[in-house]
Amino acid sequence: DIQMTQSPSTLSASIGDRVTISCRASQAIGSWLAWYQQKPGTAPKLLIYFASTLETGVPSRFSGSGSGTEFTLTITGLQSVDFATYFCQHHNRSSWTFGQGTKVDIK
Amino acid sequence: VQLVQSGGGVGQPERSLRVSCVASGFTSRYYAMHWVRQTPGKGLEWVAVISDDGKTASYTDSVKGRFTISRDNSRNTVFLQMDSLRPEDTAVYYCAREVDYYFDHWGQGSLVIVSS
């Protein structure tokens, strides 16, 4: 099975900061990667798929990059509504795998 | 698009529970549907998928033989029947719609607690 490892686990940032979250796959997965945002008590929300395609309605301050084994989610100009936990996700055959999550909190 | 869940609750070990997910705002029979669960300790874990026509299903290893995903496209509803429950099945369960191997819409979540 392919493992997805996110770093860091927690990230403290300020409003307006540029934030980067990494996701590493245990083997090459092409561009088959999605990013989700989750706030406490709510379901995850799809932000980015195919590594860099922004889901409809997601603000352009979110961007994704990478391919193969290394992927990055970037938030350029962090806003108060962006404090949340972020997960990466990959599909392989008939199995779907999530990273362990990165919590972005207020510095 | 809405996915509205019901069911779950508290169940004893080795007993059964069922969660349901009613879809609206789209033609659910055109989409594969999934169940994903979340625990504080293990984060998000994919549980099961059912094809758009209900003919094929896959499960994560830890629930194979115990959980059954099914759907009734006439009622736009997906089910997760959970039998032989274990304490480690305690989690919030989400249904989710799949598009191109990603989950673009999620239900609100259903808490399942397995405890004697």
CSV table of C-alpha atoms in Angstrom, one decimal, chain B residues 13-73:
chain,number,residue,atom,x,y,z
B,13,PRO,CA,-19.2,-5.0,20.7
B,14,GLU,CA,-20.2,-7.8,18.3
B,15,ARG,CA,-23.5,-6.1,17.7
B,16,SER,CA,-24.7,-4.1,14.6
B,17,LEU,CA,-25.4,-0.6,13.5
B,18,ARG,CA,-26.4,1.0,10.2
B,19,VAL,CA,-25.7,4.5,8.8
B,20,SER,CA,-27.6,5.9,5.8
B,21,CYS,CA,-26.9,8.7,3.4
B,22,VAL,CA,-29.6,10.3,1.3
B,23,ALA,CA,-28.4,12.3,-1.8
B,24,SER,CA,-30.2,15.2,-3.3
B,25,GLY,CA,-29.4,17.8,-5.9
B,26,PHE,CA,-27.8,15.4,-8.3
B,27,THR,CA,-28.5,12.1,-10.0
B,28,SER,CA,-26.8,9.8,-7.5
B,29,ARG,CA,-27.0,6.7,-9.8
B,30,TYR,CA,-24.2,8.3,-11.9
B,31,TYR,CA,-21.7,8.4,-9.1
B,32,ALA,CA,-19.7,5.9,-7.0
B,33,MET,CA,-20.2,6.6,-3.4
B,34,HIS,CA,-17.9,6.0,-0.4
B,35,TRP,CA,-17.8,5.9,3.3
B,36,VAL,CA,-14.9,7.5,5.1
B,37,ARG,CA,-14.4,7.5,8.9
B,38,GLN,CA,-12.4,9.7,11.2
B,39,THR,CA,-11.0,9.2,14.6
B,40,PRO,CA,-8.7,11.5,16.7
B,41,GLY,CA,-6.0,8.9,16.7
B,42,LYS,CA,-6.0,7.6,13.1
B,43,GLY,CA,-7.3,10.7,11.2
B,44,LEU,CA,-9.2,10.0,8.0
B,45,GLU,CA,-9.6,6.4,6.9
B,46,TRP,CA,-11.3,5.3,3.8
B,47,VAL,CA,-13.8,2.5,4.6
B,48,ALA,CA,-15.7,1.4,1.5
B,49,VAL,CA,-16.9,2.2,-2.0
B,50,ILE,CA,-19.8,1.1,-4.1
B,51,SER,CA,-20.1,1.5,-7.8
B,52,ASP,CA,-22.7,3.7,-9.4
B,53,ASP,CA,-24.8,0.7,-10.4
B,54,GLY,CA,-24.3,-1.0,-7.0
B,55,LYS,CA,-22.8,-4.1,-8.6
B,56,THR,CA,-19.3,-3.8,-7.2
B,57,ALA,CA,-17.9,-2.8,-3.8
B,58,SER,CA,-14.5,-2.6,-2.1
B,59,TYR,CA,-13.5,-2.4,1.5
B,60,THR,CA,-10.5,-1.5,3.6
B,61,ASP,CA,-9.0,-4.6,5.1
B,62,SER,CA,-10.0,-3.9,8.7
B,63,VAL,CA,-13.8,-4.1,7.9
B,64,LYS,CA,-13.9,-6.8,5.2
B,65,GLY,CA,-16.4,-9.5,6.2
B,66,ARG,CA,-18.0,-7.2,8.8
B,67,PHE,CA,-19.2,-4.2,7.0
B,68,THR,CA,-21.4,-4.1,3.9
B,69,ILE,CA,-22.0,-1.1,1.7
B,70,SER,CA,-25.1,-1.0,-0.4
B,71,ARG,CA,-27.3,1.5,-2.3
B,72,ASP,CA,-30.9,1.9,-3.4
B,73,ASN,CA,-30.8,4.2,-6.4
